[in-house]
XYZ file of C-alpha atoms in Angstrom:
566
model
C 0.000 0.000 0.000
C 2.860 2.137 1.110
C 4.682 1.571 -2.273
C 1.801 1.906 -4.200
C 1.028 5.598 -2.175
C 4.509 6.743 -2.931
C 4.523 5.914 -6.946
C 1.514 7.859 -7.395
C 3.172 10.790 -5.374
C 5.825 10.295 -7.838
C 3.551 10.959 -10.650
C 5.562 8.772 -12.983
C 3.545 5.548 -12.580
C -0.036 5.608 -13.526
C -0.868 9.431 -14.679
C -0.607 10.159 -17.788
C 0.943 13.580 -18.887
C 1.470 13.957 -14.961
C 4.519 16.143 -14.391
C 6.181 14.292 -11.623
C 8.445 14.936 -8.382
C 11.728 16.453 -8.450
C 14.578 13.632 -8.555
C 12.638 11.489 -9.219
C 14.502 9.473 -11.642
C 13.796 7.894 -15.604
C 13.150 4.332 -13.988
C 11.373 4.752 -10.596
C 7.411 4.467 -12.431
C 5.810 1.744 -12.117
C 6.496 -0.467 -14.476
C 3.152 -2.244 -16.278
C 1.190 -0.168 -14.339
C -2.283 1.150 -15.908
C -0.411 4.115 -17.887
C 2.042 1.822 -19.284
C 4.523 4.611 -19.543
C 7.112 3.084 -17.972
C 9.461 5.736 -16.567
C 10.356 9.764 -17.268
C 12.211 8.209 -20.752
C 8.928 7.678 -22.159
C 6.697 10.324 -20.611
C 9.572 12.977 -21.903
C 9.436 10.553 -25.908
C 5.436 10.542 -25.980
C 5.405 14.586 -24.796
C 7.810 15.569 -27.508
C 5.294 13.599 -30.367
C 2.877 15.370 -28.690
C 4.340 18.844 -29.502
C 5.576 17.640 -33.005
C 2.203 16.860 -33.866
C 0.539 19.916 -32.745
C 2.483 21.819 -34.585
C 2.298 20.272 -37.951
C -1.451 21.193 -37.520
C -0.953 24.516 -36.291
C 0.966 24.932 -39.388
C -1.956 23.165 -41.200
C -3.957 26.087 -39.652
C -2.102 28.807 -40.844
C -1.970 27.449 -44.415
C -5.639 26.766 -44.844
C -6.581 30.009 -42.541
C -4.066 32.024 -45.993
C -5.450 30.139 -48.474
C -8.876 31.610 -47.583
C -7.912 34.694 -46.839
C -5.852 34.771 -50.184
C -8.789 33.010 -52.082
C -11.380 35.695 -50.555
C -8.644 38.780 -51.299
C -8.717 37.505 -55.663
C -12.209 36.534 -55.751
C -13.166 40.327 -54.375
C -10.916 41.837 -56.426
C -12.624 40.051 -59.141
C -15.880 41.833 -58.152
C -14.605 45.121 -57.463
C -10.883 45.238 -59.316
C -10.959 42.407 -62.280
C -7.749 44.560 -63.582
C -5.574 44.091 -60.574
C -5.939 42.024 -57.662
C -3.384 41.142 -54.138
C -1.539 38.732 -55.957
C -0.821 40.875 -59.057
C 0.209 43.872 -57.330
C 2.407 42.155 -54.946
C 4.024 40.402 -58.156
C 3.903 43.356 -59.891
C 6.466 44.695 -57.283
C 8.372 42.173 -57.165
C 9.393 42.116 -60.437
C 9.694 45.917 -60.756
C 12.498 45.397 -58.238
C 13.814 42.564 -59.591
C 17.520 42.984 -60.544
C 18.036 42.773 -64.982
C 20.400 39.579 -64.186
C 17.372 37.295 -62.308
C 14.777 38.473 -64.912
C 17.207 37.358 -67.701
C 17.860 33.756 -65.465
C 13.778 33.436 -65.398
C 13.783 34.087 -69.166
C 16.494 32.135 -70.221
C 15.707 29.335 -67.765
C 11.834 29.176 -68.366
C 11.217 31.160 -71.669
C 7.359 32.324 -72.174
C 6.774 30.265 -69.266
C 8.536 32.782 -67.094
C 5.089 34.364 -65.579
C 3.883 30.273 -64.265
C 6.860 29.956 -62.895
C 6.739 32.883 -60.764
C 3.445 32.724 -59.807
C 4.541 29.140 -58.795
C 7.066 30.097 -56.837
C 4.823 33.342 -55.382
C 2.365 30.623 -54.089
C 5.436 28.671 -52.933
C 6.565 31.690 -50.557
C 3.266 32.411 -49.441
C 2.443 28.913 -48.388
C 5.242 28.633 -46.744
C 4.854 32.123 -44.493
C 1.142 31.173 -43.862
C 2.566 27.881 -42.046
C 4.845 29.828 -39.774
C 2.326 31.998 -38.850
C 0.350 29.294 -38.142
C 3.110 27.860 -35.644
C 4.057 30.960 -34.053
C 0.421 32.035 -33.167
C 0.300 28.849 -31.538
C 3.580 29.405 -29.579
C 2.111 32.954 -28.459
C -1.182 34.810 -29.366
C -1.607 37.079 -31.783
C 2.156 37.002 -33.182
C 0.815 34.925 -36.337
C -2.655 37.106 -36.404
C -0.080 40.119 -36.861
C 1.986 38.506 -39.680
C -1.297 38.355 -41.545
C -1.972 42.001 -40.760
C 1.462 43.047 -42.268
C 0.947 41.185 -45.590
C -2.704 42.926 -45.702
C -0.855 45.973 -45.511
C 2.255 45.067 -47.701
C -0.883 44.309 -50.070
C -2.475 47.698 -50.302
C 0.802 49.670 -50.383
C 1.685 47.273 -53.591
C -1.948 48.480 -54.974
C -1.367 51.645 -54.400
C 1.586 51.498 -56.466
C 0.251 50.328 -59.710
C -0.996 51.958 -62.572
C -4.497 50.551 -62.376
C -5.308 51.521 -58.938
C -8.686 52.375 -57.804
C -10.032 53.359 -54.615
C -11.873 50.025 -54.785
C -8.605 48.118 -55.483
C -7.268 48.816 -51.576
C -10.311 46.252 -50.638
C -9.141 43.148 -51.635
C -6.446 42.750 -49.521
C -7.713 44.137 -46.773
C -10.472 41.595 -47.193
C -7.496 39.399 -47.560
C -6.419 39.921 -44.196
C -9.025 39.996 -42.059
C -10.608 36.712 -43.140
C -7.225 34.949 -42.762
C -7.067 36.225 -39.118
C -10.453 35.292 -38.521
C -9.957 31.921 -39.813
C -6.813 31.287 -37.807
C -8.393 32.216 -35.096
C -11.091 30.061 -35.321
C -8.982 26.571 -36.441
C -6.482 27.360 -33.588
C -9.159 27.436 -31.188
C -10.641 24.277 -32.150
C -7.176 22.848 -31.987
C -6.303 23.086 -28.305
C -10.258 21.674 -27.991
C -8.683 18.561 -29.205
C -4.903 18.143 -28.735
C -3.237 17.469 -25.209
C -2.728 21.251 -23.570
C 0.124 19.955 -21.946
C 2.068 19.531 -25.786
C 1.819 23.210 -25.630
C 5.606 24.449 -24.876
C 5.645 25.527 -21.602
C 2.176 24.084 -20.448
C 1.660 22.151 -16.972
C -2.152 21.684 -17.756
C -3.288 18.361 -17.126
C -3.693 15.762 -20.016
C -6.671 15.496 -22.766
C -8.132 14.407 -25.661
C -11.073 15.313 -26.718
C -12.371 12.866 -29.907
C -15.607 15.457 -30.144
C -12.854 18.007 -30.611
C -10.982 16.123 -32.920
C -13.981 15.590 -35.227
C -14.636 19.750 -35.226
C -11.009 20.630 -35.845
C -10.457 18.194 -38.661
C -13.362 19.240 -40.270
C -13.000 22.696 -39.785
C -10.172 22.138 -41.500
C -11.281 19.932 -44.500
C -14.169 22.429 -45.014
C -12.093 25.460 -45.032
C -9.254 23.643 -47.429
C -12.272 22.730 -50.051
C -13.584 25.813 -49.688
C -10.153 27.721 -50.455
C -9.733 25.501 -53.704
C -13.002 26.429 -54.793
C -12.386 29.838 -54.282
C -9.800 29.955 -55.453
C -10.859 28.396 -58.700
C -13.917 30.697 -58.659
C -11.827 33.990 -58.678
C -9.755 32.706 -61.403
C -12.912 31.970 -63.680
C -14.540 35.351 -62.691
C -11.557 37.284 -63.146
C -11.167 36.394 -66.360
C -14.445 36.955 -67.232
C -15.016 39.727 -65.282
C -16.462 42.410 -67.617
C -16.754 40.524 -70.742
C -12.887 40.463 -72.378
C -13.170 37.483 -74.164
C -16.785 37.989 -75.761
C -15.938 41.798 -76.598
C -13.388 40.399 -78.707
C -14.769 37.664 -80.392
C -17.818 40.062 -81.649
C -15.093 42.749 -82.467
C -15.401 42.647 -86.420
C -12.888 44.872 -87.749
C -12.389 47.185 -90.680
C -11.057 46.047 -93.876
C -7.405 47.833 -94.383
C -7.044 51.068 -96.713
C -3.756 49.538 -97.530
C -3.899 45.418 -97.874
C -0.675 43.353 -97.819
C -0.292 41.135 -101.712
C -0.533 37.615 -101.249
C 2.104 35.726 -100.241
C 4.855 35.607 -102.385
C 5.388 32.828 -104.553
C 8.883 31.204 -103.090
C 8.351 32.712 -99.842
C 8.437 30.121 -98.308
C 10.427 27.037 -98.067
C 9.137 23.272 -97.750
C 11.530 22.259 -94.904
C 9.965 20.530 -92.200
C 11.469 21.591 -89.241
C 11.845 25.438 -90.248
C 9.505 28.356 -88.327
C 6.457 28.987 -90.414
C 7.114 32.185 -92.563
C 3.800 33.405 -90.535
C 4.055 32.574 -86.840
C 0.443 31.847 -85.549
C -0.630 33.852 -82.908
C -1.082 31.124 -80.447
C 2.822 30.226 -81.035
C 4.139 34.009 -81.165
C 6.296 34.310 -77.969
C 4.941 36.409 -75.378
C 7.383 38.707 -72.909
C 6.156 41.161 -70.826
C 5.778 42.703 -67.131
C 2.222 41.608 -66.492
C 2.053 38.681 -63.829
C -1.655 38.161 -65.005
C -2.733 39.301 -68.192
C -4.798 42.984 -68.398
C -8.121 42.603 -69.213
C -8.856 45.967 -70.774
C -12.394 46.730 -71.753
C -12.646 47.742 -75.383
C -15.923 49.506 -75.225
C -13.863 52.210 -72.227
C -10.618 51.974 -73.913
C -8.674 55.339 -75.105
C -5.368 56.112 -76.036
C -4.066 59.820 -75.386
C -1.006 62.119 -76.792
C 0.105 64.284 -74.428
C 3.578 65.661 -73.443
C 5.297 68.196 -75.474
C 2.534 68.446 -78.125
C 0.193 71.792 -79.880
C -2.790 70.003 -77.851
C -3.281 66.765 -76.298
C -5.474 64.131 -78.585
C -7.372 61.213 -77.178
C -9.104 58.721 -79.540
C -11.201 55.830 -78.256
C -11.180 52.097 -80.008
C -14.382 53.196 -82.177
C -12.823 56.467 -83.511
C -9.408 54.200 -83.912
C -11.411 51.314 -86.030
C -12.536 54.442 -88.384
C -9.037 55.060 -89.156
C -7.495 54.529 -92.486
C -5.489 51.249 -91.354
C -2.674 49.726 -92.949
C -1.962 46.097 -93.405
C 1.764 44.934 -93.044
C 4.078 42.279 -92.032
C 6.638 42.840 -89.296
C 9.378 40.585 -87.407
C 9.639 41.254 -83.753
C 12.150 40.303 -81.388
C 12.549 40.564 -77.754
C 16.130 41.853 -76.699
C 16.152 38.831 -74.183
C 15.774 36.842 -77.089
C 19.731 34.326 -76.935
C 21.757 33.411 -80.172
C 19.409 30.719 -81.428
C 16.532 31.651 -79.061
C 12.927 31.122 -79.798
C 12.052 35.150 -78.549
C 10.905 36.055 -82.097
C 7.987 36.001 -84.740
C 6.579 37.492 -87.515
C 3.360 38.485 -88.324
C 0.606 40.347 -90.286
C -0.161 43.209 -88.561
C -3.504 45.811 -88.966
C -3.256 49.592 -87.495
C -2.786 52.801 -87.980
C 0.507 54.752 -88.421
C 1.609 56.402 -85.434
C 2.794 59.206 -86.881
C -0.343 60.261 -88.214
C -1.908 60.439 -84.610
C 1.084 62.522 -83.817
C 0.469 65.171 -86.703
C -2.871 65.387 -85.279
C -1.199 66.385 -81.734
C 1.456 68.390 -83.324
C 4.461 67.358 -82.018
C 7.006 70.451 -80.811
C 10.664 71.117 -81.946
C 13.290 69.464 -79.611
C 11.113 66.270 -78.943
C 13.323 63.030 -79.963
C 11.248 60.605 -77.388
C 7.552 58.919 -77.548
C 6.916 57.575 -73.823
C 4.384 54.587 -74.536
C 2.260 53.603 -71.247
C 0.788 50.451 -70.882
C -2.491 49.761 -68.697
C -0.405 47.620 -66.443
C 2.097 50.875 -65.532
C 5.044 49.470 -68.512
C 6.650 52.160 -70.390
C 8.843 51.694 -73.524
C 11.137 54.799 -74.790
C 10.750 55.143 -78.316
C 13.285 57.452 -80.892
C 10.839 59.772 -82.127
C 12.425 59.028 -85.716
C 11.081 55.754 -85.629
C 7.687 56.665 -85.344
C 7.637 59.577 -87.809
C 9.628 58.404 -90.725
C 8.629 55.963 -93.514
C 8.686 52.660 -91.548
C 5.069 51.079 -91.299
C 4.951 51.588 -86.849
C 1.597 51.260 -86.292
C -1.095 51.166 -83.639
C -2.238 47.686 -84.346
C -5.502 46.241 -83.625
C -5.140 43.462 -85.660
C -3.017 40.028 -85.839
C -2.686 37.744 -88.532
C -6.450 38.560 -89.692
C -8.010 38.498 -85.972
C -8.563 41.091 -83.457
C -5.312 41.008 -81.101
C -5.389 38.632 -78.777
C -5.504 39.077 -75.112
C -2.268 38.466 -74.252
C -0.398 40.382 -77.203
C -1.845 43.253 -76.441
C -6.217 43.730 -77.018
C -7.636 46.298 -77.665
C -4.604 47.990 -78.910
C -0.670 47.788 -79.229
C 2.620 49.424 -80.765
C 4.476 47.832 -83.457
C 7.483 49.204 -84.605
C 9.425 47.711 -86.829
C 13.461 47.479 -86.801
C 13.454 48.332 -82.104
C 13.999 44.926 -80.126
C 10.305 45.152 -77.819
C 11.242 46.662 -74.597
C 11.819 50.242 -76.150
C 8.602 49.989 -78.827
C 6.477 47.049 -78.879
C 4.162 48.446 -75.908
C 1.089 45.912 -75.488
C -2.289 47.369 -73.865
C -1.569 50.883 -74.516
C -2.826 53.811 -73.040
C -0.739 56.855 -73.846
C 1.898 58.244 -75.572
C 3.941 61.077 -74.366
C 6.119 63.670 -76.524
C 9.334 64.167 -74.960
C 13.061 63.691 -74.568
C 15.788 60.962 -73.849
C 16.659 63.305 -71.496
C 14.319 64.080 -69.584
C 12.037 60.198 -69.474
C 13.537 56.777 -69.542
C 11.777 53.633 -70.227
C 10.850 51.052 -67.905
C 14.270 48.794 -68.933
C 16.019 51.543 -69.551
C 16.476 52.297 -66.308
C 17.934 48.745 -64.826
C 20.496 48.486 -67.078
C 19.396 48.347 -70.647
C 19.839 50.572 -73.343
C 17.677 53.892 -74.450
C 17.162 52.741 -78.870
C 17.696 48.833 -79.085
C 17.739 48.548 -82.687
C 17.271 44.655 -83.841
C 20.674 43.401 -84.927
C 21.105 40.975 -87.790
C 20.479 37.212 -86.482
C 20.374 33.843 -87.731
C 19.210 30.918 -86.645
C 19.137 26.913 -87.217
C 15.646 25.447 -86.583
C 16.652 21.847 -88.135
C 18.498 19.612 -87.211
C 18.380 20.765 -83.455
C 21.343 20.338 -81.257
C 22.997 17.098 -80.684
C 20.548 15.097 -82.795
C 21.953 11.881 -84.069
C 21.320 11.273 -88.083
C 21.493 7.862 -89.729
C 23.084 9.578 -92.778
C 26.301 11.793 -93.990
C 23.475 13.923 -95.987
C 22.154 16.819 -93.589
C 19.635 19.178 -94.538
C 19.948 22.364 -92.432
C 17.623 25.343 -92.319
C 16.766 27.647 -90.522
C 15.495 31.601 -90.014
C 17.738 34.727 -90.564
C 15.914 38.686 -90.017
C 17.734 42.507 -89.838
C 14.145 44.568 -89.696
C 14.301 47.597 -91.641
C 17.735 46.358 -93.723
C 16.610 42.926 -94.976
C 18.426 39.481 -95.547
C 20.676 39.034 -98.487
C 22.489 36.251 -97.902
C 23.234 33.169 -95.335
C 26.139 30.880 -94.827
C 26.746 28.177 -93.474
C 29.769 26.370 -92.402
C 31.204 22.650 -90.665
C 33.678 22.344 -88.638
C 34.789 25.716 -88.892
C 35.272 25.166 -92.551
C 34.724 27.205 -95.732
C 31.358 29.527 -95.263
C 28.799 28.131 -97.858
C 25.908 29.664 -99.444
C 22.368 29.084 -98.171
C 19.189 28.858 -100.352
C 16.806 32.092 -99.296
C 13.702 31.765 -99.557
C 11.811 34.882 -101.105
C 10.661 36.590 -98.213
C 8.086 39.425 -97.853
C 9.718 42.594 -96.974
C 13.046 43.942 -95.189
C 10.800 44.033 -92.005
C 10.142 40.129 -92.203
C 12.363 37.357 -91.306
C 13.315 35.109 -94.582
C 14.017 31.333 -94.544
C 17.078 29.510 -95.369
C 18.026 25.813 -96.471
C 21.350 24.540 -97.691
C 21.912 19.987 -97.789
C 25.377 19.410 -96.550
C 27.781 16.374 -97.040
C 30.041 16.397 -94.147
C 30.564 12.700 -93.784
C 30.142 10.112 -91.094
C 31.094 11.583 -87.374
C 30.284 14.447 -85.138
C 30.017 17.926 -86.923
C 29.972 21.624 -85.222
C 27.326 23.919 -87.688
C 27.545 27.733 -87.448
C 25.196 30.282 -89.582
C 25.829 34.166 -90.339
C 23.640 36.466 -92.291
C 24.310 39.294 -94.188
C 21.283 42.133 -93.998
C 20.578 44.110 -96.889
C 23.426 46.299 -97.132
C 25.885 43.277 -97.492
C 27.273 43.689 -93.980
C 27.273 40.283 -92.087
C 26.152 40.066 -88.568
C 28.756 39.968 -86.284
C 30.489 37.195 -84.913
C 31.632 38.562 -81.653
C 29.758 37.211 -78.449
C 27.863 39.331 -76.843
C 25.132 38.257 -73.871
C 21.714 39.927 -73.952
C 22.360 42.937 -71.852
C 22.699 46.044 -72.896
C 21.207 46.150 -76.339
C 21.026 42.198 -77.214
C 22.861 39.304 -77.581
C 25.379 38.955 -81.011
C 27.276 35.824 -82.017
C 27.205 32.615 -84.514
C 24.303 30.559 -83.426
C 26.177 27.048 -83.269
C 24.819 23.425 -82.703
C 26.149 19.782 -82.536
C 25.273 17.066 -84.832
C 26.459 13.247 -85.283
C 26.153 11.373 -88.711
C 26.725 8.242 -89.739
């Protein structure tokens, strides 16, 4: 009786949880007693899975509690702010101060895919903060509840700092916030209704489990994870059909041109498989840009304004645009990401209306050499003034291959400017364009690094064979792309092994604003071959074969590849 008095003073013996004596040592419990604890050893192993466990679902808490907030923050925004939204605007700030190196790792690494994968990893980083401040609001109160209240506010301050803010835009993630404190709030409090209290660090509270408890937290949980899926889901769907984009465009029927493009050329292109299409189609034509999510701009509101140092500001609306004389024409463009061999280019038929007849309405004043494009989504693109006066075809397009422009090049309305690598002319979504100087504006790239013109140097390219294929023959034939906008293609080489340059067959082309085809069938027997190409643009002057990477104005260099015959 005695002994059996003194183990239970011990507390190590038959209480579960029970904190014990001090001294009292790992092996004086009772052993086989009703707890079946054995000594301190085990007490001190089955507390620490206690802890371990409620802590994965106090992280589980803090996910699910930002999931809903972040689902609740996007689908309002859909309902009051389909333009921008939490997510956007914090992306949008992130890769404003992104430094030029990263941005040309994302590119280079991940391509047109560039936008996924940051969004990816966006989701990654958020996840991964919500389950912290799930853990530490566990740990102590209200630290978590506060790191939701900070990214609330980091949220508005990154809507306040976009070019499509609204007064209604600051609700979302405010709404963002408070719903993920609520909701962590909530699942942590059904939490300690069902794990041990005494797993909490520091706790002496006696032992319990709760299975009612258990069955409210876990489906407090399940519920709120469905619910943030769905949510989520919804506020995608509804964004993106927020106010109509898609529809607007599909019943957008536009104007036949003033000036039509000829048929294709007979010999324009060449029957290689493997080879670009002379005509990229838009749903291949590479897409680069600063917008995280894609603008939906409503046509029907839509206007485009000249301002700056101009007789009088002009603004013109899509339906005054439409009545236009437009122009049809064809025009290469090419991102100055774009690597030796790199995919970052297409060419297409393009509808609009020549810029510099909207300027001669505005009048533009002496000492001007700038046009500051503005896109809907805050981008701006520094264009020579030259470029958009003289005789080139730059045009405010409306129209891609024969279709309204898509969404995501640009709808309702975009620059094209043929002969500038995009980031200094090929503004997508635009709003305005402002008169002014080098001097006095700079471009969104232009100032992290890039240069102020970016005129498209002369390229080549190999589309077939790719790199490193293996053929079963000593006959290769090898074609490819080659474009210098505004100077034209007149000839391509080709060489093996750092051989003797060869002559390629062009095809005919369409214009020195077009890219032009190439094919040449080489013999270079059985083994493993190095290929290089080189163009010439129109002037005779080949592109140069120094190696340059893609900052400042564009990468320069022989695009080379590997092949094996045999």
């Amino acid at each position: 009786m005695s002994i059996r008095t003194r183990s239970g003073l011990t507390g190590h013996g038959g209480l579960p949880g029970d904190a014990g004596g001090p001294g009292d040592g790992g092996g004086r419990g009772t052993p086989g007693g009703p707890s079946g604890t054995g000594g301190l050893g085990d007490t001190g192993r089955t507390g620490r899975t206690e802890r371990r466990r409620l802590t994965r679902w106090a992280g589980a808490c803090g996910l699910v509690a930002g999931a809903l907030g972040v689902a609740a923050g996007e689908l309002t925004a859909a309902a009051v702010s389909p333009s921008l939204s939490p997510i956007t605007a914090v992306g949008g700030v992130a890769i404003d101060a992104m430094l030029p190196g990263v941005k040309d790792w994302a590119i280079s690494l991940f391509g047109t895919s560039d936008k996924l994968a940051f969004l990816l990893a966006m989701c990654l980083v958020i996840a991964a903060l919500a389950v912290l401040g799930g853990i530490v609001e566990l740990r102590r109160k209200f630290t978590g509840l506060a790191g939701f209240a900070v990214f609330g506010i980091i949220g508005v301050v990154a809507v306040l700092t976009r070019a499509q803010s609204t007064t209604a835009a600051i609700a979302p993630p405010l709404v963002a916030a408070g719903l993920a404190v609520v909701f962590l709030t909530a699942f942590r409090n059904r939490l300690l209704e069902w794990m041990p209290r005494d797993a909490l660090p520091g706790s002496t509270a006696a032992a319990g489990s709760s299975a009612p408890g258990r069955r409210k937290f876990l489906t407090s949980i399940g519920v709120g994870a469905a619910v943030a899926v769905v949510a989520g889901f919804a506020a995608t769907v509804v964004r993106s059909t927020a106010i109509g984009i898609a529809q607007a465009r599909a019943n957008l029927v536009l104007p036949g041109p003033v000036t039509a493009v000829p048929p294709l050329p007979a010999g324009a292109a060449l029957a290689l498989p493997g080879i670009a299409p002379l005509v990229t189609p838009n749903a291949d034509f590479y897409r680069i840009d600063t917008a995280l999510v894609v603008p939906s701009v409503n046509p029907d509101s839509w206007t485009l304004t000249v301002n700056g140092m101009v007789d009088h500001e002009v603004e013109i609306d899509l339906k005054t645009l439409l009545a236009k004389p437009l122009m049809e024409n064809y025009t290469t463009l090419a991102c100055v990401s774009n690597e030796v061999g790199g995919d970052l280019v297409g060419n297409a038929k393009w509808l609009g209306w020549p810029v510099r007849e909207l300027l001669a309405l505005a009048g533009v004043q002496p000492g001007a050499d700038m046009v500051l494009s503005r896109s809907t989504d805050g981008f701006t693109a520094g264009t020579p003034l030259e470029a958009m006066t003289d005789a080139r075809n730059a045009v405010i397009a409306v129209g891609m291959n024969g279709q309204p422009l898509p969404q995501e090049h640009g709808f309702p309305a975009r620059l094209v400017v043929p002969g500038l690598y995009g980031f200094v002319s090929a503004t997508k979504w635009v709003t305005s364009l402002t008169v002014t100087r080098f001097s006095d504006e700079k471009g969104y790239w232009s100032t992290r690094g890039w240069s102020d013109h970016g005129p498209i140097k002369t390229e080549s390219r190999i589309d077939t064979p790719r790199d490193g294929t293996s053929l079963k023959t000593d006959t290769v034939a090898v074609g490819g792309v080659a474009w210098a906008p505004q100077k034209g293609i007149s000839k391509v080489q080709v060489r093996v092994d750092q051989g003797e340059w060869q002559d390629a067959v062009l095809g005919g082309g369409i214009s020195k604003d077009t890219w032009v085809q190439w094919t040449i069938r080489l013999s270079p027997g059985a083994g493993q071959h190095e290929l290089q190409v080189r163009a010439f643009d129109g002037a005779g002057q080949p592109q140069t074969d120094q190696v340059a990477q893609v900052v400042p104005d564009g990468a320069t260099g022989y695009h080379t590849i590997t092949v094996h015959t045999s």
